[in-house]
Short mmCIF file of C-alpha atoms in Angstrom, two decimals:
data_model
loop_
_atom_site.label_atom_id
_atom_site.label_comp_id
_atom_site.label_asym_id
_atom_site.label_seq_id
_atom_site.Cartn_x
_atom_site.Cartn_y
_atom_site.Cartn_z
CA UNK A 79 0.00 0.00 0.00
CA UNK A 80 1.38 3.39 -1.04
CA UNK A 81 1.84 6.47 1.09
CA UNK A 82 -1.42 8.08 -0.08
CA UNK A 83 -3.35 4.89 0.67
CA UNK A 84 -1.73 4.67 4.11
CA UNK A 85 -2.77 8.23 4.91
CA UNK A 86 -6.31 7.58 3.65
CA UNK A 87 -6.47 4.41 5.73
CA UNK A 88 -5.36 6.21 8.90
CA UNK A 89 -7.84 9.03 8.39
CA UNK A 90 -10.84 6.81 7.57
CA UNK A 91 -10.05 4.42 10.42
CA UNK A 92 -9.80 7.32 12.88
CA UNK A 93 -13.18 8.67 11.77
CA UNK A 94 -14.77 5.23 12.15
CA UNK A 95 -13.40 4.68 15.64
CA UNK A 96 -14.18 8.16 16.94
CA UNK A 97 -17.71 8.07 15.52
CA UNK A 98 -17.34 10.73 12.82
CA UNK A 99 -18.41 8.01 10.40
CA UNK A 100 -21.20 6.22 12.33
CA UNK A 101 -22.21 2.59 11.96
CA UNK A 102 -24.02 2.05 8.67
CA UNK A 103 -22.50 5.21 7.17
CA UNK A 104 -22.14 4.97 3.38
CA UNK A 105 -18.46 5.43 2.55
CA UNK A 106 -18.72 6.94 -0.94
CA UNK A 107 -15.29 6.94 -2.57
CA UNK A 108 -15.62 10.37 -4.15
CA UNK A 109 -16.81 11.99 -0.91
CA UNK A 110 -14.15 10.30 1.20
CA UNK A 111 -11.46 11.19 -1.35
CA UNK A 112 -12.42 14.85 -1.12
CA UNK A 113 -12.52 14.68 2.68
CA UNK A 114 -9.07 13.12 3.11
CA UNK A 115 -7.45 14.98 0.22
CA UNK A 116 -6.64 11.97 -1.93
CA UNK A 117 -7.70 10.45 -5.23
CA UNK A 118 -10.22 7.60 -5.38
CA UNK A 119 -7.59 4.90 -6.03
CA UNK A 120 -5.81 5.11 -2.63
CA UNK A 121 -9.21 5.52 -0.93
CA UNK A 122 -10.36 2.31 -2.63
CA UNK A 123 -7.22 0.53 -1.36
CA UNK A 124 -7.77 1.88 2.14
CA UNK A 125 -11.40 0.75 2.19
CA UNK A 126 -10.37 -2.71 1.02
CA UNK A 127 -7.91 -2.97 3.93
CA UNK A 128 -10.54 -1.76 6.41
CA UNK A 129 -12.93 -4.36 5.03
CA UNK A 130 -10.39 -7.11 5.73
CA UNK A 131 -10.24 -5.81 9.32
CA UNK A 132 -14.07 -5.99 9.65
CA UNK A 133 -14.40 -2.25 10.16
CA UNK A 134 -16.10 -1.84 6.78
CA UNK A 135 -18.71 -3.99 5.04
CA UNK A 136 -19.16 -4.33 1.28
CA UNK A 137 -22.74 -4.47 0.04
CA UNK A 138 -23.16 -5.67 -3.55
CA UNK A 139 -24.33 -2.96 -5.97
CA UNK A 140 -24.27 -0.38 -3.19
CA UNK A 141 -20.70 0.03 -2.00
CA UNK A 142 -18.85 0.23 1.30
CA UNK A 143 -20.50 0.93 4.65
CA UNK A 144 -19.15 1.29 8.19
CA UNK A 145 -19.64 -2.05 9.94
CA UNK A 146 -22.53 -2.15 12.37
CA UNK A 147 -23.00 -4.11 15.58
CA UNK A 148 -26.58 -3.94 16.81
CA UNK A 149 -27.44 -4.21 20.49
CA UNK A 150 -28.34 -7.86 19.92
CA UNK A 151 -24.85 -8.49 18.53
CA UNK A 152 -23.26 -6.85 21.56
CA UNK A 153 -25.32 -8.98 23.92
CA UNK A 154 -24.36 -12.17 22.09
CA UNK A 155 -20.65 -11.40 21.75
CA UNK A 156 -20.05 -10.04 25.25
CA UNK A 157 -22.41 -12.50 26.89
CA UNK A 158 -20.48 -15.42 25.40
CA UNK A 159 -17.17 -13.79 26.25
CA UNK A 160 -18.23 -13.30 29.88
CA UNK A 161 -19.08 -17.00 30.17
CA UNK A 162 -16.15 -18.44 28.26
CA UNK A 163 -13.38 -16.13 29.44
CA UNK A 164 -14.44 -16.30 33.08
CA UNK A 165 -14.35 -20.10 32.79
CA UNK A 166 -10.94 -19.79 31.15
CA UNK A 167 -9.71 -17.67 34.05
CA UNK A 168 -10.98 -20.27 36.49
CA UNK A 169 -8.88 -22.91 34.72
CA UNK A 170 -5.90 -20.60 34.25
CA UNK A 171 -5.71 -19.77 37.97
CA UNK A 172 -5.08 -23.46 38.61
CA UNK A 173 -2.70 -24.10 35.70
CA UNK A 174 -0.86 -20.90 34.80
CA UNK A 175 2.93 -20.80 34.99
CA UNK A 176 4.91 -18.14 36.84
CA UNK A 177 6.35 -17.06 33.49
CA UNK A 178 2.88 -16.40 32.09
CA UNK A 179 1.84 -14.51 35.24
CA UNK A 180 4.89 -12.28 34.82
CA UNK A 181 3.91 -11.74 31.19
CA UNK A 182 0.42 -10.66 32.26
CA UNK A 183 1.92 -8.33 34.86
CA UNK A 184 4.18 -6.74 32.24
CA UNK A 185 1.25 -6.22 29.86
CA UNK A 186 -0.93 -4.69 32.60
CA UNK A 187 1.87 -2.30 33.58
CA UNK A 188 2.50 -1.34 29.95
CA UNK A 189 -1.20 -0.54 29.51
CA UNK A 190 -1.10 1.71 32.57
CA UNK A 191 2.00 3.48 31.25
CA UNK A 192 0.36 3.95 27.84
CA UNK A 193 -2.62 5.53 29.58
CA UNK A 194 -0.30 8.37 30.51
CA UNK A 195 -0.04 9.33 26.84
CA UNK A 196 -2.67 11.16 24.82
CA UNK A 197 -4.10 10.54 21.40
CA UNK A 198 -5.40 7.83 19.11
CA UNK A 199 -2.07 5.99 19.02
CA UNK A 200 -2.06 5.53 22.80
CA UNK A 201 -5.63 4.21 22.78
CA UNK A 202 -4.84 1.80 19.95
CA UNK A 203 -1.73 0.64 21.82
CA UNK A 204 -3.77 -0.06 24.95
CA UNK A 205 -6.35 -1.98 22.91
CA UNK A 206 -3.62 -4.08 21.29
CA UNK A 207 -2.01 -4.84 24.65
CA UNK A 208 -5.45 -5.70 26.04
CA UNK A 209 -6.01 -8.24 23.26
CA UNK A 210 -2.65 -9.83 24.05
CA UNK A 211 -3.45 -9.88 27.78
CA UNK A 212 -6.72 -11.74 27.19
CA UNK A 213 -5.05 -14.12 24.76
CA UNK A 214 -2.34 -15.03 27.28
CA UNK A 215 -4.98 -15.64 29.94
CA UNK A 216 -7.13 -17.88 27.79
CA UNK A 217 -4.11 -19.84 26.55
CA UNK A 218 -3.10 -20.35 30.18
CA UNK A 219 -6.35 -22.27 30.65
CA UNK A 220 -4.75 -25.19 28.81
CA UNK A 221 -8.07 -25.90 27.07
CA UNK A 222 -7.45 -25.92 23.32
CA UNK A 223 -11.13 -25.99 22.38
CA UNK A 224 -11.84 -23.04 24.63
CA UNK A 225 -8.97 -21.09 23.07
CA UNK A 226 -10.40 -21.75 19.60
CA UNK A 227 -13.93 -20.76 20.64
CA UNK A 228 -12.83 -17.48 22.20
CA UNK A 229 -10.71 -16.54 19.19
CA UNK A 230 -13.71 -17.14 16.96
CA UNK A 231 -16.02 -14.99 19.09
CA UNK A 232 -13.77 -12.01 19.88
CA UNK A 233 -14.26 -9.23 17.32
CA UNK A 234 -10.99 -7.29 17.49
CA UNK A 235 -12.37 -4.12 15.83
CA UNK A 236 -15.17 -4.14 18.41
CA UNK A 237 -12.61 -4.41 21.21
CA UNK A 238 -10.71 -1.42 19.77
CA UNK A 239 -13.94 0.53 19.46
CA UNK A 240 -14.72 -0.23 23.10
CA UNK A 241 -11.53 1.51 24.22
CA UNK A 242 -12.30 4.50 22.03
CA UNK A 243 -15.65 4.76 23.86
CA UNK A 244 -14.18 4.72 27.39
CA UNK A 245 -14.22 7.87 29.44
CA UNK A 246 -11.52 8.37 32.07
CA UNK A 247 -13.42 6.56 34.82
CA UNK A 248 -14.25 3.54 32.64
CA UNK A 249 -10.69 3.24 31.35
CA UNK A 250 -9.25 3.42 34.88
CA UNK A 251 -11.67 0.71 35.97
CA UNK A 252 -10.67 -1.50 33.04
CA UNK A 253 -6.95 -1.07 33.70
CA UNK A 254 -7.45 -1.79 37.40
CA UNK A 255 -9.20 -5.05 36.49
CA UNK A 256 -6.12 -6.21 34.62
CA UNK A 257 -3.92 -5.64 37.66
CA UNK A 258 -6.43 -7.39 39.92
CA UNK A 259 -6.49 -10.37 37.56
CA UNK A 260 -2.71 -10.64 37.88
CA UNK A 261 -3.04 -10.72 41.67
CA UNK A 262 -5.77 -13.38 41.48
CA UNK A 263 -3.49 -15.48 39.27
CA UNK A 264 -0.61 -15.16 41.73
CA UNK A 265 -2.97 -16.23 44.51
CA UNK A 266 -4.14 -19.18 42.38
CA UNK A 267 -7.73 -18.27 43.28
CA UNK A 268 -10.11 -19.56 40.54
CA UNK A 269 -13.29 -18.06 42.01
CA UNK A 270 -11.75 -14.61 42.36
CA UNK A 271 -10.23 -14.71 38.86
CA UNK A 272 -13.49 -15.83 37.24
CA UNK A 273 -15.46 -13.12 39.05
CA UNK A 274 -13.09 -10.36 37.99
CA UNK A 275 -13.13 -11.41 34.34
CA UNK A 276 -16.91 -11.65 34.20
CA UNK A 277 -17.43 -8.17 35.66
CA UNK A 278 -14.61 -6.80 33.45
CA UNK A 279 -16.28 -7.97 30.24
CA UNK A 280 -19.81 -7.02 31.30
CA UNK A 281 -18.56 -3.51 32.14
CA UNK A 282 -17.17 -3.24 28.59
CA UNK A 283 -20.54 -4.34 27.22
CA UNK A 284 -22.28 -1.66 29.28
CA UNK A 285 -19.97 0.98 27.80
CA UNK A 286 -20.89 -0.01 24.26
CA UNK A 287 -24.58 -0.23 25.13
CA UNK A 288 -24.42 3.34 26.41
CA UNK A 289 -22.81 4.40 23.15
CA UNK A 290 -25.52 2.61 21.19
CA UNK A 291 -28.28 4.34 23.15
CA UNK A 292 -26.65 7.75 22.71
CA UNK A 293 -26.40 7.12 18.98
CA UNK A 294 -30.15 6.81 18.46
CA UNK A 295 -32.73 9.58 18.28
CA UNK A 296 -36.11 9.08 19.99
CA UNK A 297 -37.53 8.24 16.53
CA UNK A 298 -35.01 5.40 16.19
CA UNK A 299 -32.78 7.03 13.58
CA UNK A 300 -29.00 6.96 13.99
CA UNK A 301 -27.20 10.22 14.58
CA UNK A 302 -24.37 11.29 12.31
CA UNK A 303 -21.74 11.57 15.03
CA UNK A 304 -21.94 8.37 17.08
CA UNK A 305 -21.88 4.74 15.91
CA UNK A 306 -24.46 2.19 16.96
CA UNK A 307 -21.79 -0.25 18.06
#
């Protein structure tokens, strides 16, 4: 991907995550090209890349649209995650190695340090570290089928969007949960670990639900500045 396409990708992705382009928004190449100051070719390349990342959906004979997660989707995804990942934490607390606990601790500390920085890059970095943290935890369960199921359910773009929806209080609560999970792992306490993970994921779901509610007018129409997911 060329420099112009990279710049278009960064700009479009930012607008999707911050809600400038809401869920279901029609990404017309000519309009986007004018907005980001590029020709249609790099915009087309950028949209193709965003589609591969599940941030953009292609609809035959209509074009590209910002991916949408309805409230029902959020309930299904986060409900399953709360069940599966809390069970994974219960197993992990009994099986995890000291090396993996130290890895989790390092990731939790790096997320807290990144929180001290401002901007989209810092938020993206935290979201990436968060994904790795959860992956290490679920792999520590030692249950291969569970690992496969969680990987299939977790929608990475949705996780990133969650962090872009957090206010200061919600982000601090999320980061604190990571540190508490590390302590629960060191204590080898399966009940504590499972409880923390369940509340951690359900809190994330509540954040997205709030965003979905704020994105809808009383008549049920989406606003133009906040995504439904």
